[in-house]
Amino acid sequence: MTELRESSSVRFASLVWSAVDRAFLAGMRAAAEPGRELVLSYGGRAVGYLIDLRNPFAAGRPVRRDDLPEVYRYQEREAIWQAVDRSIEGGLLTESSDGVLAPTDRGKAFLTDLFALHSRVLAERWGGQATRVSRLNDRLARLLAEAAATAGPAWRVQAPPHEPPEVDPGVWLLNRLSTLRYHRADAHAAAWQAAGLTAAEMVALPPGPAREAIEHDTDVRAAAPYRLLSPDERLELLADLAALP
């Protein structure tokens, strides 16, 4: 029975990640157009990684410069440092002598405005889905708690999601989906590293048996949180994610 449940969780991990990704990206894209004016008002490119790192920064958790290559594994380090430096020069981030990054008062104001924007947009986008959003939030809370035991370095930067009480529940859902994606991102990185590849080599790897083996290893590593869900709960999770506008 244990082996059957393990096999089932691996298969489910291979199915659910695309549904999680789709729902998260739909939420972010809904805010993209109204968010463009907000970003420009705070300096455009100076915003840098504040949107990606909104959870730790808004929660007041320290983010070290040296942690960022684990979050942005497929970017050149020089590009990462340039993005950080633009945010510092733009008055949105500050950096301590030991490399700890934190938002300035202006950076905190941007994050406050960003969460308010997400709240307005998602109240419109998912407002007619209150029961579904609530059920997804409850289920994702369980999965995130379970995922912590098998998470990697990108997760440790991003988790837990920031959940201010005054926002629409859709914001909680967006940020829980975002955080769960980093559990799989860490699993994927562990899989291609175990295969002896670099990030650039993984990006360039063509379809075929080698890539398929890495994807299967990713599913195995990403499966742990889903073991706690019953078959009915797994089906309901997929259905709820698919039904979100």
PDB file of C-alpha atoms in Angstrom:
ATOM      1  CA  MET A   1       0.000   0.000   0.000  1.00  0.00           C
ATOM      2  CA  THR A   2       2.856   2.393   0.843  1.00  0.00           C
ATOM      3  CA  GLU A   3       4.554   1.694  -2.494  1.00  0.00           C
ATOM      4  CA  LEU A   4       1.269   2.240  -4.330  1.00  0.00           C
ATOM      5  CA  ARG A   5       0.706   5.567  -2.586  1.00  0.00           C
ATOM      6  CA  GLU A   6       4.276   6.664  -3.355  1.00  0.00           C
ATOM      7  CA  SER A   7       3.891   5.762  -7.038  1.00  0.00           C
ATOM      8  CA  SER A   8       0.586   7.589  -7.159  1.00  0.00           C
ATOM      9  CA  SER A   9       2.050  10.735  -5.590  1.00  0.00           C
ATOM     10  CA  VAL A  10       4.847  10.783  -8.187  1.00  0.00           C
ATOM     11  CA  ARG A  11       2.314  10.545 -11.016  1.00  0.00           C
ATOM     12  CA  PHE A  12       0.256  13.279  -9.410  1.00  0.00           C
ATOM     13  CA  ALA A  13       3.300  15.542  -9.074  1.00  0.00           C
ATOM     14  CA  SER A  14       3.798  15.236 -12.827  1.00  0.00           C
ATOM     15  CA  LEU A  15       0.193  16.321 -13.434  1.00  0.00           C
ATOM     16  CA  VAL A  16      -0.381  19.022 -10.875  1.00  0.00           C
ATOM     17  CA  TRP A  17       2.635  21.232 -11.509  1.00  0.00           C
ATOM     18  CA  SER A  18       1.271  22.527 -14.832  1.00  0.00           C
ATOM     19  CA  ALA A  19      -2.097  23.295 -13.196  1.00  0.00           C
ATOM     20  CA  VAL A  20      -0.352  25.177 -10.383  1.00  0.00           C
ATOM     21  CA  ASP A  21       1.762  27.044 -12.915  1.00  0.00           C
ATOM     22  CA  ARG A  22      -1.228  27.967 -15.079  1.00  0.00           C
ATOM     23  CA  ALA A  23      -3.269  29.297 -12.156  1.00  0.00           C
ATOM     24  CA  PHE A  24      -0.357  31.311 -10.774  1.00  0.00           C
ATOM     25  CA  LEU A  25       0.521  32.836 -14.142  1.00  0.00           C
ATOM     26  CA  ALA A  26      -3.133  33.677 -14.799  1.00  0.00           C
ATOM     27  CA  GLY A  27      -3.257  35.621 -11.545  1.00  0.00           C
ATOM     28  CA  MET A  28      -0.024  37.465 -12.268  1.00  0.00           C
ATOM     29  CA  ARG A  29      -1.011  38.276 -15.847  1.00  0.00           C
ATOM     30  CA  ALA A  30      -4.322  39.691 -14.652  1.00  0.00           C
ATOM     31  CA  ALA A  31      -2.316  42.269 -12.703  1.00  0.00           C
ATOM     32  CA  ALA A  32       0.261  42.933 -15.425  1.00  0.00           C
ATOM     33  CA  GLU A  33      -1.513  45.706 -17.329  1.00  0.00           C
ATOM     34  CA  PRO A  34      -2.762  47.708 -14.308  1.00  0.00           C
ATOM     35  CA  GLY A  35       0.582  47.032 -12.634  1.00  0.00           C
ATOM     36  CA  ARG A  36       2.583  48.612 -15.423  1.00  0.00           C
ATOM     37  CA  GLU A  37       1.675  52.123 -14.317  1.00  0.00           C
ATOM     38  CA  LEU A  38       2.533  51.242 -10.715  1.00  0.00           C
ATOM     39  CA  VAL A  39       5.957  49.917 -11.711  1.00  0.00           C
ATOM     40  CA  LEU A  40       6.692  52.993 -13.821  1.00  0.00           C
ATOM     41  CA  SER A  41       5.728  55.283 -10.943  1.00  0.00           C
ATOM     42  CA  TYR A  42       8.439  53.617  -8.834  1.00  0.00           C
ATOM     43  CA  GLY A  43      11.187  53.837 -11.414  1.00  0.00           C
ATOM     44  CA  GLY A  44      10.425  51.103 -13.926  1.00  0.00           C
ATOM     45  CA  ARG A  45      13.430  48.781 -14.079  1.00  0.00           C
ATOM     46  CA  ALA A  46      14.480  49.943 -10.621  1.00  0.00           C
ATOM     47  CA  VAL A  47      11.717  47.718  -9.218  1.00  0.00           C
ATOM     48  CA  GLY A  48      13.926  44.760 -10.180  1.00  0.00           C
ATOM     49  CA  TYR A  49      13.147  41.700  -8.085  1.00  0.00           C
ATOM     50  CA  LEU A  50      10.768  43.333  -5.614  1.00  0.00           C
ATOM     51  CA  ILE A  51       7.740  41.701  -7.253  1.00  0.00           C
ATOM     52  CA  ASP A  52       9.349  38.249  -7.297  1.00  0.00           C
ATOM     53  CA  LEU A  53      10.592  38.682  -3.730  1.00  0.00           C
ATOM     54  CA  ARG A  54       7.452  40.376  -2.419  1.00  0.00           C
ATOM     55  CA  ASN A  55       6.801  37.611   0.121  1.00  0.00           C
ATOM     56  CA  PRO A  56      10.062  37.759   2.100  1.00  0.00           C
ATOM     57  CA  PHE A  57      10.481  41.522   1.697  1.00  0.00           C
ATOM     58  CA  ALA A  58       6.908  42.367   2.739  1.00  0.00           C
ATOM     59  CA  ALA A  59       7.196  39.988   5.686  1.00  0.00           C
ATOM     60  CA  GLY A  60      10.427  41.639   6.834  1.00  0.00           C
ATOM     61  CA  ARG A  61      12.551  38.524   6.302  1.00  0.00           C
ATOM     62  CA  PRO A  62      16.199  39.089   5.369  1.00  0.00           C
ATOM     63  CA  VAL A  63      17.275  38.200   1.851  1.00  0.00           C
ATOM     64  CA  ARG A  64      20.975  37.871   1.232  1.00  0.00           C
ATOM     65  CA  ARG A  65      22.502  38.905  -2.071  1.00  0.00           C
ATOM     66  CA  ASP A  66      24.270  35.538  -2.166  1.00  0.00           C
ATOM     67  CA  ASP A  67      20.897  33.741  -1.946  1.00  0.00           C
ATOM     68  CA  LEU A  68      19.660  35.156  -5.232  1.00  0.00           C
ATOM     69  CA  PRO A  69      21.525  32.837  -7.642  1.00  0.00           C
ATOM     70  CA  GLU A  70      19.532  29.969  -6.095  1.00  0.00           C
ATOM     71  CA  VAL A  71      16.279  31.769  -6.920  1.00  0.00           C
ATOM     72  CA  TYR A  72      17.386  32.914 -10.382  1.00  0.00           C
ATOM     73  CA  ARG A  73      19.302  29.819 -11.438  1.00  0.00           C
ATOM     74  CA  TYR A  74      18.898  30.415 -15.166  1.00  0.00           C
ATOM     75  CA  GLN A  75      20.227  33.983 -15.143  1.00  0.00           C
ATOM     76  CA  GLU A  76      23.840  35.056 -15.388  1.00  0.00           C
ATOM     77  CA  ARG A  77      25.168  36.284 -12.063  1.00  0.00           C
ATOM     78  CA  GLU A  78      26.204  39.610 -13.538  1.00  0.00           C
ATOM     79  CA  ALA A  79      22.605  40.220 -14.647  1.00  0.00           C
ATOM     80  CA  ILE A  80      21.382  39.390 -11.121  1.00  0.00           C
ATOM     81  CA  TRP A  81      23.817  41.838  -9.523  1.00  0.00           C
ATOM     82  CA  GLN A  82      22.864  44.547 -12.023  1.00  0.00           C
ATOM     83  CA  ALA A  83      19.164  44.146 -11.172  1.00  0.00           C
ATOM     84  CA  VAL A  84      19.912  44.399  -7.459  1.00  0.00           C
ATOM     85  CA  ASP A  85      22.147  47.429  -7.938  1.00  0.00           C
ATOM     86  CA  ARG A  86      19.452  49.219  -9.968  1.00  0.00           C
ATOM     87  CA  SER A  87      17.007  48.757  -7.084  1.00  0.00           C
ATOM     88  CA  ILE A  88      19.573  50.106  -4.619  1.00  0.00           C
ATOM     89  CA  GLU A  89      20.369  53.082  -6.852  1.00  0.00           C
ATOM     90  CA  GLY A  90      16.632  53.660  -7.351  1.00  0.00           C
ATOM     91  CA  GLY A  91      16.087  53.937  -3.614  1.00  0.00           C
ATOM     92  CA  LEU A  92      13.962  50.779  -3.301  1.00  0.00           C
ATOM     93  CA  LEU A  93      16.472  48.472  -1.628  1.00  0.00           C
ATOM     94  CA  THR A  94      19.258  48.886   0.869  1.00  0.00           C
ATOM     95  CA  GLU A  95      22.155  46.502   1.495  1.00  0.00           C
ATOM     96  CA  SER A  96      23.989  45.962   4.756  1.00  0.00           C
ATOM     97  CA  SER A  97      27.739  45.491   4.981  1.00  0.00           C
ATOM     98  CA  ASP A  98      27.250  41.713   5.173  1.00  0.00           C
ATOM     99  CA  GLY A  99      25.101  41.555   2.028  1.00  0.00           C
ATOM    100  CA  VAL A 100      21.596  41.491   3.524  1.00  0.00           C
ATOM    101  CA  LEU A 101      19.022  43.185   1.288  1.00  0.00           C
ATOM    102  CA  ALA A 102      15.921  44.913   2.627  1.00  0.00           C
ATOM    103  CA  PRO A 103      13.353  47.319   1.194  1.00  0.00           C
ATOM    104  CA  THR A 104      13.688  50.994   2.011  1.00  0.00           C
ATOM    105  CA  ASP A 105      10.656  53.019   3.047  1.00  0.00           C
ATOM    106  CA  ARG A 106      10.053  53.643  -0.652  1.00  0.00           C
ATOM    107  CA  GLY A 107      10.426  49.927  -1.350  1.00  0.00           C
ATOM    108  CA  LYS A 108       7.933  49.121   1.411  1.00  0.00           C
ATOM    109  CA  ALA A 109       5.501  51.647  -0.069  1.00  0.00           C
ATOM    110  CA  PHE A 110       5.811  49.902  -3.434  1.00  0.00           C
ATOM    111  CA  LEU A 111       5.066  46.525  -1.830  1.00  0.00           C
ATOM    112  CA  THR A 112       2.043  47.949  -0.013  1.00  0.00           C
ATOM    113  CA  ASP A 113       0.737  49.346  -3.299  1.00  0.00           C
ATOM    114  CA  LEU A 114       1.496  46.061  -5.076  1.00  0.00           C
ATOM    115  CA  PHE A 115      -0.472  43.985  -2.565  1.00  0.00           C
ATOM    116  CA  ALA A 116      -3.371  46.449  -2.813  1.00  0.00           C
ATOM    117  CA  LEU A 117      -3.291  46.174  -6.613  1.00  0.00           C
ATOM    118  CA  HIS A 118      -3.247  42.370  -6.501  1.00  0.00           C
ATOM    119  CA  SER A 119      -6.132  42.460  -4.040  1.00  0.00           C
ATOM    120  CA  ARG A 120      -8.282  44.620  -6.341  1.00  0.00           C
ATOM    121  CA  VAL A 121      -7.463  42.675  -9.476  1.00  0.00           C
ATOM    122  CA  LEU A 122      -7.960  39.221  -7.980  1.00  0.00           C
ATOM    123  CA  ALA A 123     -11.190  40.238  -6.269  1.00  0.00           C
ATOM    124  CA  GLU A 124     -12.462  40.930  -9.785  1.00  0.00           C
ATOM    125  CA  ARG A 125     -10.830  37.907 -11.455  1.00  0.00           C
ATOM    126  CA  TRP A 126     -11.657  35.265  -8.840  1.00  0.00           C
ATOM    127  CA  GLY A 127     -14.396  37.054  -6.907  1.00  0.00           C
ATOM    128  CA  GLY A 128     -17.123  34.708  -8.124  1.00  0.00           C
ATOM    129  CA  GLN A 129     -15.087  31.702  -6.989  1.00  0.00           C
ATOM    130  CA  ALA A 130     -15.105  32.327  -3.220  1.00  0.00           C
ATOM    131  CA  THR A 131     -15.824  28.722  -2.232  1.00  0.00           C
ATOM    132  CA  ARG A 132     -13.219  27.371  -4.633  1.00  0.00           C
ATOM    133  CA  VAL A 133     -10.597  29.930  -3.568  1.00  0.00           C
ATOM    134  CA  SER A 134     -11.221  29.109   0.090  1.00  0.00           C
ATOM    135  CA  ARG A 135     -10.930  25.374  -0.553  1.00  0.00           C
ATOM    136  CA  LEU A 136      -7.708  25.864  -2.529  1.00  0.00           C
ATOM    137  CA  ASN A 137      -6.252  28.065   0.191  1.00  0.00           C
ATOM    138  CA  ASP A 138      -6.983  25.436   2.831  1.00  0.00           C
ATOM    139  CA  ARG A 139      -5.464  22.654   0.741  1.00  0.00           C
ATOM    140  CA  LEU A 140      -2.420  24.654  -0.232  1.00  0.00           C
ATOM    141  CA  ALA A 141      -1.773  25.564   3.399  1.00  0.00           C
ATOM    142  CA  ARG A 142      -1.541  21.848   4.180  1.00  0.00           C
ATOM    143  CA  LEU A 143       0.712  21.201   1.197  1.00  0.00           C
ATOM    144  CA  LEU A 144       3.037  24.078   2.050  1.00  0.00           C
ATOM    145  CA  ALA A 145       3.401  22.888   5.626  1.00  0.00           C
ATOM    146  CA  GLU A 146       4.278  19.416   4.336  1.00  0.00           C
ATOM    147  CA  ALA A 147       6.617  20.743   1.628  1.00  0.00           C
ATOM    148  CA  ALA A 148       8.915  22.485   4.104  1.00  0.00           C
ATOM    149  CA  ALA A 149      10.584  19.202   5.068  1.00  0.00           C
ATOM    150  CA  THR A 150      11.810  18.488   1.521  1.00  0.00           C
ATOM    151  CA  ALA A 151      12.389  22.023   0.264  1.00  0.00           C
ATOM    152  CA  GLY A 152      15.609  23.466  -1.091  1.00  0.00           C
ATOM    153  CA  PRO A 153      17.395  26.827  -1.144  1.00  0.00           C
ATOM    154  CA  ALA A 154      14.992  28.810  -3.364  1.00  0.00           C
ATOM    155  CA  TRP A 155      12.093  27.752  -1.142  1.00  0.00           C
ATOM    156  CA  ARG A 156      13.976  28.893   1.943  1.00  0.00           C
ATOM    157  CA  VAL A 157      14.199  32.386   0.459  1.00  0.00           C
ATOM    158  CA  GLN A 158      10.550  32.532  -0.610  1.00  0.00           C
ATOM    159  CA  ALA A 159       8.647  30.637   2.106  1.00  0.00           C
ATOM    160  CA  PRO A 160       6.376  31.154   3.877  1.00  0.00           C
ATOM    161  CA  PRO A 161       4.104  33.360   1.764  1.00  0.00           C
ATOM    162  CA  HIS A 162       3.221  36.760   3.164  1.00  0.00           C
ATOM    163  CA  GLU A 163      -0.493  36.913   3.988  1.00  0.00           C
ATOM    164  CA  PRO A 164      -1.676  40.273   5.297  1.00  0.00           C
ATOM    165  CA  PRO A 165      -5.213  39.991   6.678  1.00  0.00           C
ATOM    166  CA  GLU A 166      -6.573  43.005   4.830  1.00  0.00           C
ATOM    167  CA  VAL A 167      -6.171  41.625   1.293  1.00  0.00           C
ATOM    168  CA  ASP A 168      -8.605  39.633  -0.824  1.00  0.00           C
ATOM    169  CA  PRO A 169      -8.277  35.831  -0.324  1.00  0.00           C
ATOM    170  CA  GLY A 170      -7.165  35.647  -3.942  1.00  0.00           C
ATOM    171  CA  VAL A 171      -3.868  37.239  -2.901  1.00  0.00           C
ATOM    172  CA  TRP A 172      -3.286  34.476  -0.384  1.00  0.00           C
ATOM    173  CA  LEU A 173      -3.992  31.958  -3.118  1.00  0.00           C
ATOM    174  CA  LEU A 174      -1.641  33.677  -5.561  1.00  0.00           C
ATOM    175  CA  ASN A 175       1.191  33.742  -3.034  1.00  0.00           C
ATOM    176  CA  ARG A 176       0.637  30.167  -1.881  1.00  0.00           C
ATOM    177  CA  LEU A 177       0.752  28.995  -5.498  1.00  0.00           C
ATOM    178  CA  SER A 178       3.896  31.049  -6.019  1.00  0.00           C
ATOM    179  CA  THR A 179       5.612  29.494  -3.019  1.00  0.00           C
ATOM    180  CA  LEU A 180       4.631  25.951  -3.980  1.00  0.00           C
ATOM    181  CA  ARG A 181       6.234  26.500  -7.383  1.00  0.00           C
ATOM    182  CA  TYR A 182       9.592  27.020  -5.668  1.00  0.00           C
ATOM    183  CA  HIS A 183       9.362  23.585  -4.082  1.00  0.00           C
ATOM    184  CA  ARG A 184       9.238  22.078  -7.555  1.00  0.00           C
ATOM    185  CA  ALA A 185      11.907  24.479  -8.824  1.00  0.00           C
ATOM    186  CA  ASP A 186      14.266  23.180  -6.135  1.00  0.00           C
ATOM    187  CA  ALA A 187      13.340  19.594  -7.019  1.00  0.00           C
ATOM    188  CA  HIS A 188      14.073  20.253 -10.683  1.00  0.00           C
ATOM    189  CA  ALA A 189      17.433  21.852  -9.908  1.00  0.00           C
ATOM    190  CA  ALA A 190      18.385  18.931  -7.669  1.00  0.00           C
ATOM    191  CA  ALA A 191      17.483  16.525 -10.481  1.00  0.00           C
ATOM    192  CA  TRP A 192      19.579  18.169 -13.188  1.00  0.00           C
ATOM    193  CA  GLN A 193      22.460  18.716 -10.783  1.00  0.00           C
ATOM    194  CA  ALA A 194      22.342  15.006  -9.873  1.00  0.00           C
ATOM    195  CA  ALA A 195      22.621  14.302 -13.600  1.00  0.00           C
ATOM    196  CA  GLY A 196      25.817  16.367 -13.705  1.00  0.00           C
ATOM    197  CA  LEU A 197      24.392  19.309 -15.656  1.00  0.00           C
ATOM    198  CA  THR A 198      24.703  23.046 -15.236  1.00  0.00           C
ATOM    199  CA  ALA A 199      21.718  25.378 -15.567  1.00  0.00           C
ATOM    200  CA  ALA A 200      22.798  26.371 -19.075  1.00  0.00           C
ATOM    201  CA  GLU A 201      23.212  22.732 -20.078  1.00  0.00           C
ATOM    202  CA  MET A 202      19.756  21.930 -18.730  1.00  0.00           C
ATOM    203  CA  VAL A 203      18.197  24.737 -20.758  1.00  0.00           C
ATOM    204  CA  ALA A 204      19.955  23.483 -23.895  1.00  0.00           C
ATOM    205  CA  LEU A 205      19.122  19.805 -23.304  1.00  0.00           C
ATOM    206  CA  PRO A 206      16.978  18.562 -26.208  1.00  0.00           C
ATOM    207  CA  PRO A 207      13.919  16.347 -25.830  1.00  0.00           C
ATOM    208  CA  GLY A 208      14.828  12.717 -25.365  1.00  0.00           C
ATOM    209  CA  PRO A 209      15.645  10.064 -22.776  1.00  0.00           C
ATOM    210  CA  ALA A 210      18.065  12.245 -20.780  1.00  0.00           C
ATOM    211  CA  ARG A 211      15.529  15.039 -20.327  1.00  0.00           C
ATOM    212  CA  GLU A 212      12.753  12.547 -19.589  1.00  0.00           C
ATOM    213  CA  ALA A 213      14.884  10.963 -16.852  1.00  0.00           C
ATOM    214  CA  ILE A 214      15.477  14.363 -15.257  1.00  0.00           C
ATOM    215  CA  GLU A 215      11.772  15.212 -15.404  1.00  0.00           C
ATOM    216  CA  HIS A 216      10.915  11.883 -13.753  1.00  0.00           C
ATOM    217  CA  ASP A 217      13.506  12.479 -11.037  1.00  0.00           C
ATOM    218  CA  THR A 218      11.971  15.928 -10.537  1.00  0.00           C
ATOM    219  CA  ASP A 219       8.539  14.353 -10.058  1.00  0.00           C
ATOM    220  CA  VAL A 220       9.954  11.907  -7.512  1.00  0.00           C
ATOM    221  CA  ARG A 221      11.578  14.735  -5.553  1.00  0.00           C
ATOM    222  CA  ALA A 222       8.503  16.992  -5.814  1.00  0.00           C
ATOM    223  CA  ALA A 223       6.012  14.302  -4.808  1.00  0.00           C
ATOM    224  CA  ALA A 224       6.462  14.355  -1.031  1.00  0.00           C
ATOM    225  CA  PRO A 225       3.815  16.975  -0.129  1.00  0.00           C
ATOM    226  CA  TYR A 226       1.119  15.236  -2.175  1.00  0.00           C
ATOM    227  CA  ARG A 227       1.332  12.027  -0.178  1.00  0.00           C
ATOM    228  CA  LEU A 228      -0.909  13.560   2.461  1.00  0.00           C
ATOM    229  CA  LEU A 229      -3.785  14.047  -0.006  1.00  0.00           C
ATOM    230  CA  SER A 230      -6.327  11.312  -0.602  1.00  0.00           C
ATOM    231  CA  PRO A 231      -7.162  10.362  -4.214  1.00  0.00           C
ATOM    232  CA  ASP A 232     -10.399  12.354  -3.981  1.00  0.00           C
ATOM    233  CA  GLU A 233      -8.540  15.386  -2.648  1.00  0.00           C
ATOM    234  CA  ARG A 234      -6.052  15.179  -5.499  1.00  0.00           C
ATOM    235  CA  LEU A 235      -8.804  15.119  -8.104  1.00  0.00           C
ATOM    236  CA  GLU A 236     -10.565  18.010  -6.408  1.00  0.00           C
ATOM    237  CA  LEU A 237      -7.330  20.026  -6.325  1.00  0.00           C
ATOM    238  CA  LEU A 238      -6.820  19.536 -10.061  1.00  0.00           C
ATOM    239  CA  ALA A 239     -10.458  20.388 -10.778  1.00  0.00           C
ATOM    240  CA  ASP A 240     -10.355  23.540  -8.655  1.00  0.00           C
ATOM    241  CA  LEU A 241      -7.155  24.777 -10.277  1.00  0.00           C
ATOM    242  CA  ALA A 242      -8.521  24.088 -13.753  1.00  0.00           C
ATOM    243  CA  ALA A 243     -11.783  25.910 -12.985  1.00  0.00           C
ATOM    244  CA  LEU A 244     -10.144  29.189 -11.945  1.00  0.00           C
ATOM    245  CA  PRO A 245     -10.723  31.834 -14.637  1.00  0.00           C
TER     246      PRO A 245
END
